[in-house]
PDB file of C-alpha atoms and ligand atoms in Angstrom:
ATOM      1  CA  MET A 117     -12.919 -33.271   2.259  1.00 50.00           C
ATOM      2  CA  SER A 118     -14.454 -32.894  -1.391  1.00 58.00           C
ATOM      3  CA  PRO A 119     -11.795 -30.833  -3.503  1.00 67.00           C
ATOM      4  CA  ALA A 120     -11.652 -27.550  -4.316  1.00 78.00           C
ATOM      5  CA  ALA A 121     -13.241 -26.413  -6.889  1.00 85.00           C
ATOM      6  CA  PRO A 122     -11.271 -25.533 -10.369  1.00 92.00           C
ATOM      7  CA  ILE A 123     -10.627 -21.513 -10.779  1.00 95.00           C
ATOM      8  CA  ARG A 124     -12.063 -20.152 -13.985  1.00 97.00           C
ATOM      9  CA  TRP A 125      -9.891 -17.325 -14.498  1.00 98.00           C
ATOM     10  CA  PRO A 126     -10.279 -14.395 -16.869  1.00 98.00           C
ATOM     11  CA  ALA A 127      -7.746 -15.251 -19.175  1.00 98.00           C
ATOM     12  CA  GLU A 128      -9.367 -14.149 -23.068  1.00 98.00           C
ATOM     13  CA  ALA A 129     -10.519 -11.504 -21.638  1.00 98.00           C
ATOM     14  CA  ILE A 130      -7.645 -10.137 -20.778  1.00 98.00           C
ATOM     15  CA  TRP A 131      -5.768 -11.525 -23.403  1.00 98.00           C
ATOM     16  CA  GLU A 132      -8.880  -9.040 -24.781  1.00 98.00           C
ATOM     17  CA  ALA A 133      -7.872  -5.533 -23.498  1.00 98.00           C
ATOM     18  CA  VAL A 134      -4.597  -6.111 -23.746  1.00 98.00           C
ATOM     19  CA  ALA A 135      -2.998  -7.465 -26.466  1.00 98.00           C
ATOM     20  CA  PRO A 136      -4.327  -5.160 -28.770  1.00 98.00           C
ATOM     21  CA  VAL A 137      -2.555  -1.989 -26.519  1.00 97.00           C
ATOM     22  CA  LEU A 138       0.400  -4.880 -26.450  1.00 98.00           C
ATOM     23  CA  PRO A 139       1.765  -6.213 -29.253  1.00 96.00           C
ATOM     24  CA  GLY A 140       2.278 -10.172 -28.326  1.00 97.00           C
ATOM     25  CA  PHE A 141       1.043 -10.482 -24.841  1.00 98.00           C
ATOM     26  CA  THR A 142       0.051 -13.317 -23.440  1.00 98.00           C
ATOM     27  CA  VAL A 143      -2.019 -15.370 -20.800  1.00 98.00           C
ATOM     28  CA  GLU A 144      -0.504 -18.156 -18.932  1.00 98.00           C
ATOM     29  CA  VAL A 145      -1.690 -20.058 -15.841  1.00 98.00           C
ATOM     30  CA  LEU A 146       0.540 -22.681 -13.869  1.00 98.00           C
ATOM     31  CA  PRO A 147      -1.236 -24.748 -11.656  1.00 98.00           C
ATOM     32  CA  THR A 148       2.667 -24.519  -9.339  1.00 98.00           C
ATOM     33  CA  VAL A 149       5.742 -23.289  -9.979  1.00 98.00           C
ATOM     34  CA  ASP A 150       7.934 -22.118  -7.883  1.00 98.00           C
ATOM     35  CA  SER A 151       7.408 -18.235  -8.175  1.00 98.00           C
ATOM     36  CA  THR A 152       6.191 -16.646 -11.605  1.00 98.00           C
ATOM     37  CA  ASN A 153       9.075 -14.643 -10.576  1.00 98.00           C
ATOM     38  CA  THR A 154      12.446 -16.791 -11.026  1.00 98.00           C
ATOM     39  CA  GLU A 155      10.439 -18.483 -13.324  1.00 98.00           C
ATOM     40  CA  LEU A 156       9.630 -15.674 -15.293  1.00 98.00           C
ATOM     41  CA  MET A 157      13.566 -14.367 -15.194  1.00 98.00           C
ATOM     42  CA  ARG A 158      14.510 -17.883 -15.592  1.00 98.00           C
ATOM     43  CA  ARG A 159      12.858 -17.415 -19.009  1.00 98.00           C
ATOM     44  CA  PHE A 160      14.394 -14.177 -19.866  1.00 98.00           C
ATOM     45  CA  ARG A 161      18.362 -15.572 -18.731  1.00 97.00           C
ATOM     46  CA  ALA A 162      17.967 -18.791 -20.589  1.00 97.00           C
ATOM     47  CA  ALA A 163      16.966 -16.686 -23.999  1.00 96.00           C
ATOM     48  CA  GLY A 164      16.696 -13.563 -23.379  1.00 94.00           C
ATOM     49  CA  PRO A 165      15.276 -11.833 -26.110  1.00 95.00           C
ATOM     50  CA  ALA A 166      13.142 -14.929 -28.010  1.00 94.00           C
ATOM     51  CA  ALA A 167      11.535 -14.839 -23.963  1.00 95.00           C
ATOM     52  CA  ALA A 168      10.807 -11.303 -24.086  1.00 96.00           C
ATOM     53  CA  GLU A 169       7.736 -11.178 -25.596  1.00 98.00           C
ATOM     54  CA  PRO A 170       5.081  -9.358 -22.577  1.00 98.00           C
ATOM     55  CA  VAL A 171       3.187 -11.756 -20.555  1.00 98.00           C
ATOM     56  CA  LEU A 172       1.939 -12.739 -17.393  1.00 98.00           C
ATOM     57  CA  LEU A 173       1.980 -15.540 -15.634  1.00 98.00           C
ATOM     58  CA  VAL A 174       0.042 -16.785 -12.682  1.00 98.00           C
ATOM     59  CA  ALA A 175       0.472 -18.844  -9.868  1.00 98.00           C
ATOM     60  CA  GLU A 176      -2.155 -20.851  -8.152  1.00 98.00           C
ATOM     61  CA  GLN A 177       0.254 -22.229  -5.435  1.00 98.00           C
ATOM     62  CA  GLN A 178       4.118 -21.069  -5.600  1.00 98.00           C
ATOM     63  CA  SER A 179       6.949 -23.262  -3.627  1.00 98.00           C
ATOM     64  CA  ALA A 180       9.458 -21.670  -3.183  1.00 98.00           C
ATOM     65  CA  GLY A 181       7.137 -17.733  -3.255  1.00 98.00           C
ATOM     66  CA  ARG A 182       9.549 -14.512  -3.047  1.00 98.00           C
ATOM     67  CA  GLY A 183       9.796 -11.381  -0.911  1.00 96.00           C
ATOM     68  CA  ARG A 184      11.505  -8.312  -0.874  1.00 91.00           C
ATOM     69  CA  MET A 185      15.392  -8.257   0.513  1.00 88.00           C
ATOM     70  CA  GLY A 186      14.913 -12.350   0.822  1.00 92.00           C
ATOM     71  CA  ARG A 187      12.079 -12.943   2.736  1.00 94.00           C
ATOM     72  CA  ALA A 188      10.073 -15.847   1.525  1.00 97.00           C
ATOM     73  CA  TRP A 189       6.134 -15.286   0.140  1.00 97.00           C
ATOM     74  CA  GLN A 190       3.243 -16.608   1.911  1.00 95.00           C
ATOM     75  CA  SER A 191       0.604 -17.912  -0.350  1.00 95.00           C
ATOM     76  CA  ARG A 192      -1.976 -20.588  -0.828  1.00 94.00           C
ATOM     77  CA  ALA A 193      -3.826 -21.619  -3.908  1.00 94.00           C
ATOM     78  CA  GLY A 194      -7.254 -20.225  -3.527  1.00 95.00           C
ATOM     79  CA  ASP A 195      -6.720 -18.020  -0.717  1.00 96.00           C
ATOM     80  CA  SER A 196      -3.753 -16.145  -2.258  1.00 97.00           C
ATOM     81  CA  LEU A 197      -3.121 -13.845  -5.498  1.00 98.00           C
ATOM     82  CA  THR A 198       0.157 -14.771  -6.879  1.00 98.00           C
ATOM     83  CA  PHE A 199       1.008 -13.735 -10.484  1.00 98.00           C
ATOM     84  CA  SER A 200       4.397 -11.781 -12.324  1.00 98.00           C
ATOM     85  CA  LEU A 201       3.736  -9.705 -15.254  1.00 98.00           C
ATOM     86  CA  GLY A 202       6.836 -10.252 -17.137  1.00 98.00           C
ATOM     87  CA  MET A 203       8.019  -7.372 -20.434  1.00 98.00           C
ATOM     88  CA  ALA A 204      10.875  -5.449 -21.759  1.00 98.00           C
ATOM     89  CA  LEU A 205      10.504  -1.874 -20.632  1.00 98.00           C
ATOM     90  CA  GLN A 206      13.224   1.113 -21.966  1.00 97.00           C
ATOM     91  CA  PRO A 207      12.080   4.516 -19.171  1.00 97.00           C
ATOM     92  CA  ALA A 208      14.349   7.279 -19.313  1.00 97.00           C
ATOM     93  CA  ASP A 209      15.047   6.717 -15.362  1.00 96.00           C
ATOM     94  CA  TRP A 210      13.209   3.299 -13.654  1.00 97.00           C
ATOM     95  CA  SER A 211      13.087   5.337 -10.368  1.00 96.00           C
ATOM     96  CA  GLY A 212       9.336   5.054  -8.590  1.00 97.00           C
ATOM     97  CA  LEU A 213       8.400   1.901 -10.748  1.00 98.00           C
ATOM     98  CA  SER A 214       6.918  -0.105  -8.064  1.00 97.00           C
ATOM     99  CA  LEU A 215       4.915   2.615  -6.171  1.00 98.00           C
ATOM    100  CA  ALA A 216       3.778   3.210  -9.492  1.00 98.00           C
ATOM    101  CA  VAL A 217       2.942  -0.384  -9.444  1.00 98.00           C
ATOM    102  CA  GLY A 218       1.433  -0.075  -6.033  1.00 98.00           C
ATOM    103  CA  ILE A 219      -1.212   2.511  -7.415  1.00 98.00           C
ATOM    104  CA  SER A 220      -2.469   0.959 -10.653  1.00 98.00           C
ATOM    105  CA  ILE A 221      -2.996  -1.861  -7.601  1.00 98.00           C
ATOM    106  CA  ALA A 222      -4.866   0.053  -4.997  1.00 98.00           C
ATOM    107  CA  GLU A 223      -6.771   1.945  -7.808  1.00 98.00           C
ATOM    108  CA  SER A 224      -7.915  -0.401  -8.879  1.00 98.00           C
ATOM    109  CA  LEU A 225      -9.377  -2.859  -5.826  1.00 98.00           C
ATOM    110  CA  GLN A 226      -9.720   0.627  -4.217  1.00 98.00           C
ATOM    111  CA  PRO A 227     -11.780   2.824  -7.055  1.00 97.00           C
ATOM    112  CA  ALA A 228     -12.421   6.329  -4.957  1.00 95.00           C
ATOM    113  CA  LEU A 229     -11.614   6.510  -0.732  1.00 93.00           C
ATOM    114  CA  PRO A 230     -13.696   5.607   1.332  1.00 93.00           C
ATOM    115  CA  ALA A 231     -14.612   8.284   3.959  1.00 92.00           C
ATOM    116  CA  ALA A 232     -11.536   8.406   6.723  1.00 88.00           C
ATOM    117  CA  GLY A 233     -12.941   5.310   9.608  1.00 87.00           C
ATOM    118  CA  GLN A 234     -13.194   3.074   6.737  1.00 92.00           C
ATOM    119  CA  PRO A 235     -11.105   0.494   5.682  1.00 94.00           C
ATOM    120  CA  ARG A 236      -8.694   2.771   3.038  1.00 96.00           C
ATOM    121  CA  ILE A 237      -5.990   0.871   0.853  1.00 98.00           C
ATOM    122  CA  ARG A 238      -2.968   3.112   1.805  1.00 97.00           C
ATOM    123  CA  LEU A 239       0.659   2.432   0.032  1.00 97.00           C
ATOM    124  CA  LYS A 240       3.460   2.264   2.455  1.00 96.00           C
ATOM    125  CA  TRP A 241       6.695   3.680   0.630  1.00 95.00           C
ATOM    126  CA  PRO A 242       8.096   1.925  -1.187  1.00 94.00           C
ATOM    127  CA  ASN A 243       6.227  -1.721  -2.593  1.00 93.00           C
ATOM    128  CA  ASP A 244       3.735  -2.496   0.246  1.00 96.00           C
ATOM    129  CA  LEU A 245      -0.030  -2.239  -0.048  1.00 98.00           C
ATOM    130  CA  TRP A 246      -2.201  -1.499   3.532  1.00 97.00           C
ATOM    131  CA  LEU A 247      -5.331  -1.719   4.681  1.00 97.00           C
ATOM    132  CA  ALA A 248      -5.879   0.741   7.314  1.00 95.00           C
ATOM    133  CA  ASP A 249      -8.747   1.829   9.083  1.00 91.00           C
ATOM    134  CA  ALA A 250      -8.838   3.488  13.261  1.00 86.00           C
ATOM    135  CA  ARG A 251      -7.623   0.513  14.629  1.00 88.00           C
ATOM    136  CA  ASP A 252      -5.229  -1.062  12.909  1.00 91.00           C
ATOM    137  CA  GLU A 253      -3.383  -1.375   9.584  1.00 94.00           C
ATOM    138  CA  ARG A 254      -2.127  -4.703   8.024  1.00 95.00           C
ATOM    139  CA  LYS A 255      -0.416  -5.505   4.542  1.00 96.00           C
ATOM    140  CA  LEU A 256      -2.485  -6.660   1.702  1.00 98.00           C
ATOM    141  CA  ALA A 257      -0.305  -7.087  -0.247  1.00 98.00           C
ATOM    142  CA  GLY A 258       3.465  -7.347  -1.865  1.00 97.00           C
ATOM    143  CA  ILE A 259       4.808  -6.263  -5.909  1.00 98.00           C
ATOM    144  CA  LEU A 260       8.642  -7.624  -6.097  1.00 98.00           C
ATOM    145  CA  VAL A 261      10.607  -6.037  -8.955  1.00 97.00           C
ATOM    146  CA  GLU A 262      13.146  -7.201 -10.658  1.00 97.00           C
ATOM    147  CA  THR A 263      14.962  -6.407 -13.619  1.00 98.00           C
ATOM    148  CA  ALA A 264      17.538  -8.193 -15.715  1.00 98.00           C
ATOM    149  CA  SER A 265      19.117  -7.060 -19.129  1.00 97.00           C
ATOM    150  CA  TRP A 266      20.754  -9.210 -22.110  1.00 96.00           C
ATOM    151  CA  GLY A 267      22.876  -6.535 -24.320  1.00 96.00           C
ATOM    152  CA  GLU A 268      20.675  -3.242 -25.256  1.00 95.00           C
ATOM    153  CA  LEU A 269      17.450  -5.623 -24.057  1.00 97.00           C
ATOM    154  CA  ARG A 270      15.939  -4.618 -20.047  1.00 97.00           C
ATOM    155  CA  TYR A 271      13.446  -6.964 -19.742  1.00 98.00           C
ATOM    156  CA  VAL A 272      11.130  -6.720 -16.012  1.00 98.00           C
ATOM    157  CA  VAL A 273       9.990  -8.927 -14.003  1.00 98.00           C
ATOM    158  CA  ILE A 274       6.971  -7.149 -11.615  1.00 98.00           C
ATOM    159  CA  GLY A 275       5.674  -9.558 -10.015  1.00 98.00           C
ATOM    160  CA  VAL A 276       2.526  -8.971  -7.146  1.00 98.00           C
ATOM    161  CA  GLY A 277       1.126 -10.703  -4.073  1.00 98.00           C
ATOM    162  CA  ILE A 278      -2.113 -10.104  -2.495  1.00 98.00           C
ATOM    163  CA  ASN A 279      -4.209 -12.502   0.478  1.00 98.00           C
ATOM    164  CA  VAL A 280      -8.528 -12.724  -1.649  1.00 98.00           C
ATOM    165  CA  ARG A 281      -8.977 -14.782   1.912  1.00 97.00           C
ATOM    166  CA  ALA A 282      -8.561 -14.676   4.913  1.00 92.00           C
ATOM    167  CA  LEU A 283      -4.277 -16.631   5.664  1.00 78.00           C
ATOM    168  CA  THR A 284      -2.777 -17.882   8.596  1.00 69.00           C
ATOM    169  CA  LEU A 285       0.475 -17.477   7.927  1.00 63.00           C
ATOM    170  CA  ASP A 286       3.217 -19.975   9.317  1.00 64.00           C
ATOM    171  CA  PRO A 287       4.296 -17.583  12.792  1.00 59.00           C
ATOM    172  CA  THR A 288       7.532 -14.845  11.921  1.00 58.00           C
ATOM    173  CA  PRO A 289      10.256 -15.550  14.981  1.00 57.00           C
ATOM    174  CA  VAL A 290       9.824 -12.308  16.676  1.00 55.00           C
ATOM    175  CA  ALA A 291      12.703 -10.934  17.782  1.00 55.00           C
ATOM    176  CA  ALA A 292      12.515  -9.425  21.683  1.00 55.00           C
ATOM    177  CA  GLY A 293      11.166  -6.317  22.667  1.00 51.00           C
ATOM    178  CA  GLN A 294       9.208  -6.493  19.241  1.00 54.00           C
ATOM    179  CA  ALA A 295       5.371  -5.951  18.337  1.00 56.00           C
ATOM    180  CA  ALA A 296       4.510  -9.363  17.163  1.00 57.00           C
ATOM    181  CA  ALA A 297       2.925 -10.009  13.874  1.00 62.00           C
ATOM    182  CA  LEU A 298      -0.878  -8.611  13.004  1.00 71.00           C
ATOM    183  CA  ALA A 299      -2.452 -11.439  10.151  1.00 85.00           C
ATOM    184  CA  PRO A 300      -2.807 -10.411   6.856  1.00 92.00           C
ATOM    185  CA  ALA A 301      -5.529  -7.964   5.498  1.00 96.00           C
ATOM    186  CA  ALA A 302      -7.872  -9.794   3.466  1.00 97.00           C
ATOM    187  CA  LEU A 303      -8.939  -8.720   0.193  1.00 98.00           C
ATOM    188  CA  GLN A 304     -12.878  -9.760   1.115  1.00 97.00           C
ATOM    189  CA  ASP A 305     -12.298  -7.312   4.133  1.00 96.00           C
ATOM    190  CA  ILE A 306     -13.843  -4.200   1.830  1.00 97.00           C
ATOM    191  CA  LEU A 307     -15.051  -6.586  -1.136  1.00 97.00           C
ATOM    192  CA  PRO A 308     -17.213  -9.711  -0.001  1.00 97.00           C
ATOM    193  CA  GLY A 309     -17.105 -12.883  -1.604  1.00 97.00           C
ATOM    194  CA  VAL A 310     -14.112 -11.499  -3.744  1.00 98.00           C
ATOM    195  CA  ASP A 311     -12.905 -14.300  -5.385  1.00 98.00           C
ATOM    196  CA  VAL A 312      -8.964 -13.829  -7.507  1.00 98.00           C
ATOM    197  CA  ALA A 313     -10.067 -14.759 -10.009  1.00 98.00           C
ATOM    198  CA  GLN A 314     -12.306 -11.554  -9.642  1.00 98.00           C
ATOM    199  CA  ALA A 315      -8.951 -10.054  -7.812  1.00 98.00           C
ATOM    200  CA  LEU A 316      -6.936 -10.991 -10.943  1.00 98.00           C
ATOM    201  CA  ALA A 317      -9.532  -9.613 -13.367  1.00 98.00           C
ATOM    202  CA  LEU A 318      -9.798  -6.131 -11.334  1.00 98.00           C
ATOM    203  CA  VAL A 319      -6.108  -5.159 -12.035  1.00 98.00           C
ATOM    204  CA  ALA A 320      -3.813  -7.229 -14.420  1.00 98.00           C
ATOM    205  CA  ALA A 321      -4.965  -4.165 -17.117  1.00 98.00           C
ATOM    206  CA  PRO A 322      -4.871  -1.048 -15.304  1.00 98.00           C
ATOM    207  CA  LEU A 323      -1.120  -2.656 -13.902  1.00 98.00           C
ATOM    208  CA  VAL A 324      -0.452  -3.025 -17.853  1.00 98.00           C
ATOM    209  CA  GLN A 325      -1.809   0.106 -18.586  1.00 98.00           C
ATOM    210  CA  ALA A 326       0.140   1.998 -15.804  1.00 98.00           C
ATOM    211  CA  VAL A 327       3.421   0.221 -16.528  1.00 98.00           C
ATOM    212  CA  GLN A 328       3.122   1.150 -19.976  1.00 98.00           C
ATOM    213  CA  ALA A 329       2.917   4.720 -19.050  1.00 98.00           C
ATOM    214  CA  PHE A 330       5.347   4.732 -16.571  1.00 98.00           C
ATOM    215  CA  GLY A 331       7.937   3.471 -19.779  1.00 98.00           C
ATOM    216  CA  LEU A 332       6.164   6.553 -21.557  1.00 98.00           C
ATOM    217  CA  PHE A 333       6.415   9.318 -18.557  1.00 97.00           C
ATOM    218  CA  GLY A 334       8.685   7.919 -15.248  1.00 97.00           C
ATOM    219  CA  PHE A 335       6.703   8.382 -12.382  1.00 97.00           C
ATOM    220  CA  ALA A 336       5.927  12.497 -12.074  1.00 96.00           C
ATOM    221  CA  PRO A 337       2.660  11.766 -13.562  1.00 96.00           C
ATOM    222  CA  PHE A 338       1.640   8.997 -10.397  1.00 98.00           C
ATOM    223  CA  GLN A 339       3.340  11.205  -7.959  1.00 98.00           C
ATOM    224  CA  ALA A 340      -0.565  13.130  -6.970  1.00 97.00           C
ATOM    225  CA  ARG A 341      -1.864  10.304  -6.270  1.00 97.00           C
ATOM    226  CA  PHE A 342       0.707   8.372  -4.378  1.00 98.00           C
ATOM    227  CA  ALA A 343       0.360  10.869  -2.018  1.00 97.00           C
ATOM    228  CA  ALA A 344      -3.319  10.052  -1.871  1.00 96.00           C
ATOM    229  CA  ARG A 345      -2.930   7.301  -0.502  1.00 97.00           C
ATOM    230  CA  ASP A 346       0.673   7.092   0.908  1.00 97.00           C
ATOM    231  CA  ALA A 347       0.163   5.519   4.438  1.00 95.00           C
ATOM    232  CA  LEU A 348       3.571   6.897   6.036  1.00 95.00           C
ATOM    233  CA  ALA A 349       3.000  11.459   5.492  1.00 95.00           C
ATOM    234  CA  GLY A 350       3.655  13.775   8.226  1.00 94.00           C
ATOM    235  CA  ARG A 351       4.973   9.996  10.535  1.00 94.00           C
ATOM    236  CA  ALA A 352       7.600  10.016  12.322  1.00 94.00           C
ATOM    237  CA  VAL A 353       9.131   7.145  10.679  1.00 93.00           C
ATOM    238  CA  GLN A 354      12.522   4.833  11.407  1.00 92.00           C
ATOM    239  CA  LEU A 355      14.784   3.300   8.380  1.00 90.00           C
ATOM    240  CA  SER A 356      16.769   0.134   8.620  1.00 86.00           C
ATOM    241  CA  ASP A 357      19.900   2.134   9.906  1.00 87.00           C
ATOM    242  CA  GLY A 358      18.319   3.251  13.106  1.00 89.00           C
ATOM    243  CA  THR A 359      17.890   7.015  10.830  1.00 90.00           C
ATOM    244  CA  GLU A 360      15.256   7.923  13.062  1.00 92.00           C
ATOM    245  CA  GLY A 361      12.462  11.064  11.118  1.00 93.00           C
ATOM    246  CA  MET A 362       9.175  13.122   9.366  1.00 94.00           C
ATOM    247  CA  ALA A 363       8.252  10.645   6.359  1.00 95.00           C
ATOM    248  CA  HIS A 364       7.253  14.143   3.864  1.00 96.00           C
ATOM    249  CA  GLY A 365       6.328  12.600   0.508  1.00 96.00           C
ATOM    250  CA  VAL A 366       8.122  11.444  -2.278  1.00 97.00           C
ATOM    251  CA  GLY A 367       9.699  13.027  -4.766  1.00 96.00           C
ATOM    252  CA  GLU A 368       9.369  13.415  -8.261  1.00 95.00           C
ATOM    253  CA  ASN A 369      11.010  10.612  -9.263  1.00 94.00           C
ATOM    254  CA  GLY A 370       9.175   9.125  -5.830  1.00 96.00           C
ATOM    255  CA  ALA A 371      12.534   8.733  -3.428  1.00 96.00           C
ATOM    256  CA  LEU A 372      11.083   8.776  -0.009  1.00 95.00           C
ATOM    257  CA  LEU A 373      11.079  12.056   1.519  1.00 96.00           C
ATOM    258  CA  VAL A 374      12.371  12.086   5.621  1.00 94.00           C
ATOM    259  CA  HIS A 375      13.367  15.088   7.183  1.00 95.00           C
ATOM    260  CA  THR A 376      16.040  13.909   9.673  1.00 93.00           C
ATOM    261  CA  ALA A 377      17.889  16.009  12.535  1.00 94.00           C
ATOM    262  CA  ALA A 378      20.799  16.144   9.716  1.00 94.00           C
ATOM    263  CA  GLY A 379      18.011  16.946   7.242  1.00 95.00           C
ATOM    264  CA  MET A 380      16.031  16.220   5.041  1.00 96.00           C
ATOM    265  CA  LYS A 381      16.751  12.831   3.118  1.00 93.00           C
ATOM    266  CA  GLU A 382      15.616  11.692  -0.096  1.00 94.00           C
ATOM    267  CA  ILE A 383      15.703   7.411   0.375  1.00 93.00           C
ATOM    268  CA  THR A 384      16.258   6.278  -3.192  1.00 90.00           C
ATOM    269  CA  SER A 385      17.166   2.666  -1.857  1.00 75.00           C
ATOM    270  CA  SER A 386      15.096  -0.558  -2.150  1.00 62.00           C
ATOM    271  CA  GLU A 387      16.996  -2.229   0.267  1.00 61.00           C
ATOM    272  CA  VAL A 388      16.015   0.112   3.023  1.00 69.00           C
ATOM    273  CA  SER A 389      13.821  -0.579   4.967  1.00 75.00           C
ATOM    274  CA  VAL A 390      11.158   1.602   6.177  1.00 84.00           C
ATOM    275  CA  ARG A 391       9.120   1.454   9.836  1.00 83.00           C
ATOM    276  CA  PRO A 392       6.730   4.000  10.804  1.00 86.00           C
ATOM    277  CA  LEU A 393       6.615   3.729  14.706  1.00 83.00           C
ATOM    278  CA  ALA A 394       3.746   5.667  15.854  1.00 62.00           C
ATOM    279  CA  ARG A 395      -0.105   4.555  15.451  1.00 55.00           C
ATOM    280  CA  GLN A 396       0.647   1.664  17.492  1.00 46.00           C
ATOM    281  CA  ALA A 397      -3.032   0.875  17.713  1.00 42.00           C
ATOM    282  CA  SER A 398      -2.882  -1.650  20.583  1.00 37.00           C
ATOM    283  CA  PRO A 399      -0.525  -3.928  21.422  1.00 34.00           C
ATOM    284  CA  GLY A 400       0.501  -6.713  18.934  1.00 31.00           C
ATOM    285  CA  SER A 401      -0.099  -4.003  15.936  1.00 32.00           C
ATOM    286  CA  ALA A 402       2.428  -3.811  13.659  1.00 28.00           C
ATOM    287  CA  ARG A 403       5.452  -5.085  12.946  1.00 31.00           C
ATOM    288  CA  PRO A 404       8.441  -3.658  10.489  1.00 28.00           C
ATOM    289  CA  CYS A 405       8.459  -4.745   7.785  1.00 29.00           C
TER     290      CYS A 405
HETATM  291  C1  BTN B 752       6.807  -7.734  -0.429  1.00 65.72           C
HETATM  292  O1  BTN B 752       5.877  -8.099  -0.049  1.00 65.72           O
HETATM  293  O2  BTN B 752       8.279  -8.737  -0.174  1.00 65.72           O
HETATM  294  C2  BTN B 752       7.159  -8.682  -2.417  1.00 65.72           C
HETATM  295  C3  BTN B 752       6.662 -10.005  -2.195  1.00 65.72           C
HETATM  296  C4  BTN B 752       6.260 -10.487  -3.467  1.00 65.72           C
HETATM  297  C5  BTN B 752       5.302 -12.100  -3.679  1.00 65.72           C
HETATM  298  C6  BTN B 752       4.604 -11.836  -5.196  1.00 65.72           C
HETATM  299  S1  BTN B 752       3.682 -12.831  -5.344  1.00 65.72           S
HETATM  300  C7  BTN B 752       4.108 -12.874  -7.337  1.00 65.72           C
HETATM  301  C8  BTN B 752       6.167 -12.717  -7.555  1.00 65.72           C
HETATM  302  N1  BTN B 752       6.838 -14.307  -6.781  1.00 65.72           N
HETATM  303  C9  BTN B 752       6.850 -14.129  -5.684  1.00 65.72           C
HETATM  304  O3  BTN B 752       7.899 -15.585  -5.992  1.00 65.72           O
HETATM  305  N2  BTN B 752       6.950 -12.794  -5.854  1.00 65.72           N
HETATM  306  C10 BTN B 752       5.610 -12.454  -5.732  1.00 65.72           C
END
């Protein structure tokens, strides 16, 4: 088998678009690293302010990609886009940052909402992008936001993983009585022929802009945009503590509003996982995530 052609990353074009609005910004591409989030956190913890310049770190391959709640994030060179944006940020309120990131990525990949029944990128609170159509909904991308402090300085690392080409992942063990996972969605399902470099070119500069806007204005200006793609709104959901209720969108602070038997609950902890209970189109669809 011939070796894969080198990926032509749009590093310079991204730098040209971003550096004027974000001084000190750099783009770095690594052939392999354990995890782009881990790498940026390691640099910041070792050097503090000296390592807090804004950077977009792209990895062609991650050997220990991480997801939320201690899960692993699987990816494959050329098929998956994996990168992290690290920068100092001082929002008055951090809540809703991962939602703002999800909105930016979704709108960059699919600027206009397609007609009903067509595959649509939806946002599953707090940090997943799903590709949903009339039949099912499958995970397209995930976001992992981590922060660290050095004195007064707050540093954020925003990790994004997007399945660009169809992936066959190592099977996740399935608990008794639970449906097996569907294969993840791929960006090529809606943008045929797109590659990882083109996907990065679509999302990178708008993401920086969204994070800067969040730093200034918080989540409130993103609330309506989230609602337009909210995957859970109006659906029966179950929280990881077993509580069941009906999802009612998100508040001005990005909290998930769930109407339960005990009244309206505001879910703010990213450590709470939420899964929809309805819309099991076929056996084997929608696993908890
Ligand atoms: C999730 O869905 O649980 C979040 C997945 C986040 C994956 C990305 S890939 C780039 C960055 N590096 C990591 O190790 N994780 C994030």
